[in-house]
mmCIF file of C-alpha atoms in Angstrom:
data_model
loop_
_atom_site.group_PDB
_atom_site.id
_atom_site.type_symbol
_atom_site.label_atom_id
_atom_site.label_comp_id
_atom_site.label_asym_id
_atom_site.label_seq_id
_atom_site.Cartn_x
_atom_site.Cartn_y
_atom_site.Cartn_z
ATOM 1 C CA ARG A 108 112.129 306.511 101.157
ATOM 2 C CA ILE A 109 111.624 302.733 101.378
ATOM 3 C CA GLU A 110 113.923 300.610 103.520
ATOM 4 C CA VAL A 111 114.266 296.926 102.592
ATOM 5 C CA LEU A 112 115.752 294.633 105.244
ATOM 6 C CA ALA A 113 118.170 292.088 103.669
ATOM 7 C CA MET A 114 120.543 289.423 105.048
ATOM 8 C CA GLY A 115 122.398 290.286 108.207
ATOM 9 C CA THR A 116 122.038 293.768 109.517
ATOM 10 C CA ARG A 117 122.691 295.583 106.254
ATOM 11 C CA THR A 118 119.862 297.855 105.129
ATOM 12 C CA LEU A 119 119.351 298.685 101.463
ATOM 13 C CA ARG A 120 117.775 302.019 100.653
ATOM 14 C CA PHE A 121 115.969 302.723 97.365
ATOM 15 C CA PRO A 122 114.386 305.962 96.333
ATOM 16 C CA LEU A 123 110.598 305.814 96.256
ATOM 17 C CA LEU A 124 110.581 306.670 92.556
ATOM 18 C CA SER A 125 112.758 303.655 91.674
ATOM 19 C CA ALA A 126 110.430 301.302 93.548
ATOM 20 C CA ALA A 127 107.410 302.704 91.730
ATOM 21 C CA LEU A 128 109.074 302.203 88.350
ATOM 22 C CA LEU A 129 109.943 298.609 89.228
ATOM 23 C CA LEU A 130 106.331 297.822 90.195
ATOM 24 C CA GLY A 131 105.063 299.426 86.994
ATOM 25 C CA VAL A 132 107.277 297.231 84.820
ATOM 26 C CA CYS A 133 106.077 294.093 86.616
ATOM 27 C CA PHE A 134 102.395 294.929 86.127
ATOM 28 C CA SER A 135 102.928 295.768 82.464
ATOM 29 C CA LEU A 136 104.426 292.324 81.788
ATOM 30 C CA LEU A 137 101.751 290.416 83.715
ATOM 31 C CA PRO A 138 99.007 290.313 80.961
ATOM 32 C CA ALA A 139 101.442 289.016 78.352
ATOM 33 C CA PHE A 140 102.670 286.285 80.717
ATOM 34 C CA VAL A 141 99.125 285.173 81.598
ATOM 35 C CA GLY A 142 98.105 285.106 77.935
ATOM 36 C CA THR A 143 101.078 282.938 77.040
ATOM 37 C CA GLN A 144 100.272 280.469 79.802
ATOM 38 C CA ARG A 145 96.608 280.234 78.752
ATOM 39 C CA SER A 146 97.467 279.656 75.101
ATOM 40 C CA SER A 147 99.844 276.809 76.039
ATOM 41 C CA LEU A 148 97.172 275.079 78.124
ATOM 42 C CA VAL A 149 94.402 275.190 75.526
ATOM 43 C CA SER A 150 94.824 272.462 72.903
ATOM 44 C CA PRO A 151 93.196 272.771 69.475
ATOM 45 C CA ARG A 152 89.922 270.914 69.102
ATOM 46 C CA ARG A 153 90.424 270.026 65.457
ATOM 47 C CA GLY A 154 93.048 267.447 64.568
ATOM 48 C CA ALA A 155 93.894 266.125 61.109
ATOM 49 C CA ARG A 156 91.746 267.004 58.168
ATOM 50 C CA GLY A 157 88.388 265.230 58.313
ATOM 51 C CA ALA A 158 88.694 264.375 62.016
ATOM 52 C CA ARG A 159 87.454 266.035 65.203
ATOM 53 C CA ILE A 160 88.421 265.301 68.775
ATOM 54 C CA GLY A 161 85.442 264.861 71.079
ATOM 55 C CA LEU A 162 84.970 263.852 74.682
ATOM 56 C CA CYS A 163 84.150 260.236 73.763
ATOM 57 C CA GLY A 164 86.987 259.684 71.285
ATOM 58 C CA LEU A 165 87.803 260.535 67.694
ATOM 59 C CA LYS A 166 85.031 261.545 65.293
ATOM 60 C CA VAL A 167 85.868 260.819 61.660
ATOM 61 C CA ASP A 168 83.923 262.160 58.671
ATOM 62 C CA GLY A 169 85.302 259.721 56.088
ATOM 63 C CA ALA A 170 86.276 256.072 55.778
ATOM 64 C CA VAL A 171 88.740 254.573 58.272
ATOM 65 C CA GLU A 172 91.425 252.177 57.050
ATOM 66 C CA PRO A 173 93.114 250.111 59.791
ATOM 67 C CA LEU A 174 96.849 249.522 59.493
ATOM 68 C CA GLY A 175 99.020 246.593 60.496
ATOM 69 C CA LYS A 176 97.190 244.012 62.583
ATOM 70 C CA PHE A 177 94.369 246.313 63.635
ATOM 71 C CA LEU A 178 90.663 245.748 62.993
ATOM 72 C CA LEU A 179 87.882 248.304 62.839
ATOM 73 C CA VAL A 180 85.001 246.811 64.815
ATOM 74 C CA LYS A 181 81.492 248.234 64.878
ATOM 75 C CA SER A 182 80.427 248.061 68.516
ATOM 76 C CA ALA A 183 77.464 245.859 69.344
ATOM 77 C CA ALA A 184 74.485 247.434 71.064
ATOM 78 C CA ALA A 185 74.813 247.241 74.832
ATOM 79 C CA GLU A 186 72.239 245.117 76.640
ATOM 80 C CA GLU A 187 70.412 247.020 79.351
ATOM 81 C CA VAL A 188 69.230 243.929 81.234
ATOM 82 C CA THR A 189 70.964 240.588 81.743
ATOM 83 C CA LYS A 190 69.261 237.245 81.219
ATOM 84 C CA ALA A 191 68.835 237.030 84.990
ATOM 85 C CA GLY A 192 66.945 240.343 84.985
ATOM 86 C CA LEU A 193 69.736 242.496 86.439
ATOM 87 C CA LEU A 194 69.932 246.065 85.178
ATOM 88 C CA LEU A 195 73.342 246.873 83.696
ATOM 89 C CA PRO A 196 74.901 250.323 84.147
ATOM 90 C CA LYS A 197 75.049 252.451 81.018
ATOM 91 C CA SER A 198 78.809 252.770 81.427
ATOM 92 C CA GLN A 199 79.281 249.029 80.842
ATOM 93 C CA LYS A 200 80.247 248.798 77.183
ATOM 94 C CA PRO A 201 80.099 245.530 75.246
ATOM 95 C CA LYS A 202 83.353 243.846 74.242
ATOM 96 C CA GLN A 203 82.060 242.470 70.964
ATOM 97 C CA GLY A 204 81.054 243.666 67.541
ATOM 98 C CA GLU A 205 81.307 243.162 63.783
ATOM 99 C CA VAL A 206 84.516 243.620 61.818
ATOM 100 C CA VAL A 207 83.941 246.251 59.119
ATOM 101 C CA ALA A 208 87.570 246.752 58.024
ATOM 102 C CA ALA A 209 90.844 244.905 58.546
ATOM 103 C CA GLY A 210 94.498 245.844 58.218
ATOM 104 C CA PRO A 211 96.822 243.981 55.838
ATOM 105 C CA GLY A 212 98.739 242.249 58.637
ATOM 106 C CA GLU A 213 102.401 242.589 59.567
ATOM 107 C CA ALA A 214 105.610 241.320 58.029
ATOM 108 C CA ASN A 215 107.730 238.661 59.708
ATOM 109 C CA VAL A 216 110.709 240.424 61.291
ATOM 110 C CA GLU A 217 113.153 237.785 60.017
ATOM 111 C CA SER A 218 112.031 237.117 56.453
ATOM 112 C CA GLY A 219 109.930 240.173 55.652
ATOM 113 C CA GLN A 220 107.040 237.987 54.433
ATOM 114 C CA MET A 221 103.573 239.232 55.263
ATOM 115 C CA VAL A 222 101.622 237.265 57.861
ATOM 116 C CA PRO A 223 97.957 237.304 56.754
ATOM 117 C CA MET A 224 95.185 238.232 59.128
ATOM 118 C CA SER A 225 93.125 235.373 60.562
ATOM 119 C CA VAL A 226 90.045 237.576 61.122
ATOM 120 C CA GLU A 227 87.961 238.663 58.138
ATOM 121 C CA VAL A 228 85.546 241.485 57.392
ATOM 122 C CA GLY A 229 81.956 240.499 58.208
ATOM 123 C CA GLU A 230 82.832 238.239 61.130
ATOM 124 C CA LYS A 231 81.605 238.965 64.652
ATOM 125 C CA VAL A 232 84.310 239.043 67.308
ATOM 126 C CA LEU A 233 84.572 238.895 71.064
ATOM 127 C CA TYR A 234 87.682 240.697 72.268
ATOM 128 C CA SER A 235 89.631 241.055 75.500
ATOM 129 C CA LYS A 236 88.586 243.538 78.161
ATOM 130 C CA TYR A 237 91.989 245.160 77.700
ATOM 131 C CA GLY A 238 91.399 245.699 73.966
ATOM 132 C CA GLY A 239 89.232 248.218 72.171
ATOM 133 C CA SER A 240 90.471 251.273 74.065
ATOM 134 C CA GLU A 241 90.807 253.258 70.820
ATOM 135 C CA THR A 242 87.269 254.476 70.145
ATOM 136 C CA ILE A 243 86.172 256.098 66.890
ATOM 137 C CA GLU A 244 82.825 257.490 65.817
ATOM 138 C CA CYS A 245 82.357 257.251 62.070
ATOM 139 C CA GLY A 246 79.153 257.399 60.095
ATOM 140 C CA GLY A 247 77.355 258.369 63.292
ATOM 141 C CA GLU A 248 78.078 254.967 64.904
ATOM 142 C CA ASP A 249 80.548 253.852 67.545
ATOM 143 C CA HIS A 250 83.548 251.777 66.476
ATOM 144 C CA VAL A 251 86.706 250.551 68.160
ATOM 145 C CA LEU A 252 90.162 249.707 66.853
ATOM 146 C CA VAL A 253 91.150 246.253 68.097
ATOM 147 C CA ARG A 254 94.461 244.499 67.582
ATOM 148 C CA GLU A 255 94.126 240.974 66.190
ATOM 149 C CA ASP A 256 96.007 239.599 69.213
ATOM 150 C CA ASP A 257 93.211 240.914 71.484
ATOM 151 C CA VAL A 258 90.462 238.992 69.638
ATOM 152 C CA LEU A 259 89.341 236.059 71.783
ATOM 153 C CA LEU A 260 87.003 234.315 69.333
ATOM 154 C CA LYS A 261 85.011 234.967 66.176
ATOM 155 C CA TYR A 262 81.703 233.701 64.828
ATOM 156 C CA LYS A 263 79.176 234.187 62.057
ATOM 157 C CA GLY A 264 75.502 234.853 62.578
ATOM 158 C CA ASP A 265 73.650 236.642 65.335
ATOM 159 C CA GLU A 266 74.682 234.403 68.243
ATOM 160 C CA PRO A 267 77.977 232.594 69.022
ATOM 161 C CA VAL A 268 76.730 229.006 68.752
ATOM 162 C CA LEU A 269 79.384 226.308 69.025
ATOM 163 C CA GLU A 270 79.051 225.176 65.405
ATOM 164 C CA LYS A 271 79.771 228.689 64.103
ATOM 165 C CA ILE A 272 82.571 229.658 66.482
ATOM 166 C CA SER A 273 86.132 229.721 65.161
ATOM 167 C CA MET A 274 89.344 230.898 66.726
ATOM 168 C CA PRO A 275 91.930 233.475 65.643
ATOM 169 C CA ARG A 276 95.470 232.384 64.971
ATOM 170 C CA GLY A 277 97.300 230.841 67.924
ATOM 171 C CA LYS A 278 94.281 230.426 70.228
ATOM 172 C CA VAL A 279 92.038 227.539 71.365
ATOM 173 C CA LEU A 280 88.624 227.486 73.009
ATOM 174 C CA VAL A 281 88.569 225.208 76.065
ATOM 175 C CA LYS A 282 85.527 223.951 77.952
ATOM 176 C CA LEU A 283 86.605 223.756 81.570
ATOM 177 C CA LEU A 284 86.516 220.365 83.274
ATOM 178 C CA PRO A 285 84.527 219.861 86.492
ATOM 179 C CA LYS A 286 86.432 219.269 89.686
ATOM 180 C CA GLU A 287 86.391 215.943 91.478
ATOM 181 C CA GLN A 288 83.026 214.936 92.885
ATOM 182 C CA GLU A 289 84.629 213.631 96.068
ATOM 183 C CA THR A 290 87.210 215.135 98.384
ATOM 184 C CA SER A 291 90.462 213.374 99.252
ATOM 185 C CA PHE A 292 88.752 212.231 102.468
ATOM 186 C CA GLY A 293 85.942 210.480 100.561
ATOM 187 C CA LEU A 294 83.264 213.099 101.282
ATOM 188 C CA LEU A 295 80.684 213.526 98.508
ATOM 189 C CA LEU A 296 80.519 217.106 97.271
ATOM 190 C CA SER A 297 77.212 218.882 96.761
ATOM 191 C CA GLU A 298 76.175 220.109 93.329
ATOM 192 C CA GLY A 299 77.001 223.679 94.318
ATOM 193 C CA ALA A 300 80.541 222.708 95.325
ATOM 194 C CA LYS A 301 81.340 221.029 91.984
ATOM 195 C CA GLU A 302 83.008 224.056 90.475
ATOM 196 C CA GLN A 303 84.929 224.040 87.235
ATOM 197 C CA THR A 304 88.692 224.023 87.227
ATOM 198 C CA THR A 305 90.366 227.121 85.842
ATOM 199 C CA THR A 306 93.439 225.552 84.203
ATOM 200 C CA ALA A 307 92.224 222.322 82.539
ATOM 201 C CA GLY A 308 89.563 221.436 80.012
ATOM 202 C CA GLU A 309 88.525 219.961 76.688
ATOM 203 C CA VAL A 310 89.466 221.699 73.456
ATOM 204 C CA VAL A 311 86.368 222.523 71.407
ATOM 205 C CA SER A 312 87.864 224.788 68.715
ATOM 206 C CA VAL A 313 91.402 225.420 67.448
ATOM 207 C CA GLY A 314 92.760 228.415 65.554
ATOM 208 C CA ALA A 315 95.332 228.419 62.777
ATOM 209 C CA GLY A 316 98.952 227.717 63.648
ATOM 210 C CA THR A 317 101.908 230.063 63.799
ATOM 211 C CA ILE A 318 103.407 231.334 60.527
ATOM 212 C CA LEU A 319 107.126 230.531 60.289
ATOM 213 C CA ALA A 320 109.774 232.834 58.833
ATOM 214 C CA ASN A 321 109.721 230.957 55.484
ATOM 215 C CA GLY A 322 105.957 231.435 55.218
ATOM 216 C CA ASP A 323 104.970 227.893 56.185
ATOM 217 C CA GLU A 324 102.159 227.446 58.700
ATOM 218 C CA LEU A 325 102.981 225.390 61.783
ATOM 219 C CA GLU A 326 100.271 222.835 62.560
ATOM 220 C CA PRO A 327 98.700 223.341 66.009
ATOM 221 C CA PRO A 328 99.859 220.712 68.552
ATOM 222 C CA MET A 329 96.291 219.876 69.629
ATOM 223 C CA LYS A 330 92.896 219.270 68.037
ATOM 224 C CA ALA A 331 89.252 219.436 69.065
ATOM 225 C CA GLY A 332 88.474 216.724 71.593
ATOM 226 C CA ASP A 333 91.896 216.789 73.257
ATOM 227 C CA LYS A 334 92.116 217.658 76.927
ATOM 228 C CA VAL A 335 94.738 220.191 77.924
ATOM 229 C CA ARG A 336 96.350 221.682 80.958
ATOM 230 C CA PHE A 337 97.215 225.360 80.664
ATOM 231 C CA ARG A 338 98.764 228.064 82.776
ATOM 232 C CA TYR A 339 96.144 230.774 82.329
ATOM 233 C CA GLY A 340 93.448 231.921 79.934
ATOM 234 C CA ASP A 341 90.621 234.427 79.441
ATOM 235 C CA GLU A 342 87.251 233.199 80.660
ATOM 236 C CA VAL A 343 84.411 234.017 78.271
ATOM 237 C CA ASP A 344 80.700 234.134 78.994
ATOM 238 C CA LEU A 345 79.035 231.841 76.443
ATOM 239 C CA ASP A 346 75.500 230.547 76.805
ATOM 240 C CA LEU A 347 76.500 227.059 75.640
ATOM 241 C CA GLY A 348 76.377 225.106 78.885
ATOM 242 C CA GLY A 349 79.452 224.998 81.063
ATOM 243 C CA GLN A 350 82.299 227.451 81.429
ATOM 244 C CA PHE A 351 84.829 228.314 78.741
ATOM 245 C CA SER A 352 88.264 229.899 78.491
ATOM 246 C CA VAL A 353 90.207 231.192 75.512
ATOM 247 C CA VAL A 354 93.817 230.046 75.805
ATOM 248 C CA SER A 355 96.887 230.885 73.753
ATOM 249 C CA ILE A 356 98.497 227.736 72.346
ATOM 250 C CA SER A 357 101.781 228.879 73.876
ATOM 251 C CA ASN A 358 100.169 228.721 77.331
ATOM 252 C CA CYS A 359 99.133 225.062 76.990
ATOM 253 C CA ILE A 360 101.620 222.863 78.872
ATOM 254 C CA ALA A 361 100.212 219.297 78.481
ATOM 255 C CA LYS A 362 97.533 217.335 76.628
ATOM 256 C CA TRP A 363 95.962 213.867 76.863
#
């Protein structure tokens, strides 16, 4: 007989045969329980028809059509060495590429009128470091899905030269102004200490204005050549001399 000590001083007594039957039932149910748990943890590798899920993102066999304000951007080849000769890690992916497909845009929530996209197929784009997280491999090449709001600037040609740069809707490109050459105490600053400001500069390119509910386009409140003060922007690395930031028009607080 087996004696099982329970709460207090009470002792429960079971026949040996009953205990053996109880253990047998438990072991018989164990394989089915383990199999159920394994099947719930293993997700299917194949998703929708014509698509496969891989370790690096979605692999699509056919054409991809972006919806809403999304763009399908063919990723630019990553540079292995910088202009200064520094070797870049392979994990550092470029945040630029060529637009190969564009969504139709989104409707204004008040009027229902469609707001057209300000980025077109064939244009090269530079997009925010927070954009392009949706990766797709189609046609054997890497692509990303980028929302139009995450596009910083666009250009045509191989390199983003100033004459060929244009801005998406609601954004301006600002060349940052240098800081004062003298301190408030009259000390002359060295060349290395003359850093650019981060919240003021000269507008060099202006995007289209906001689309109103009636479909009219609001004219931007500044133009190229104006100087602006802004709250914050996204600094971009352009080999054009000086430092540049992409700023949303809504973040500009003064001009002169």
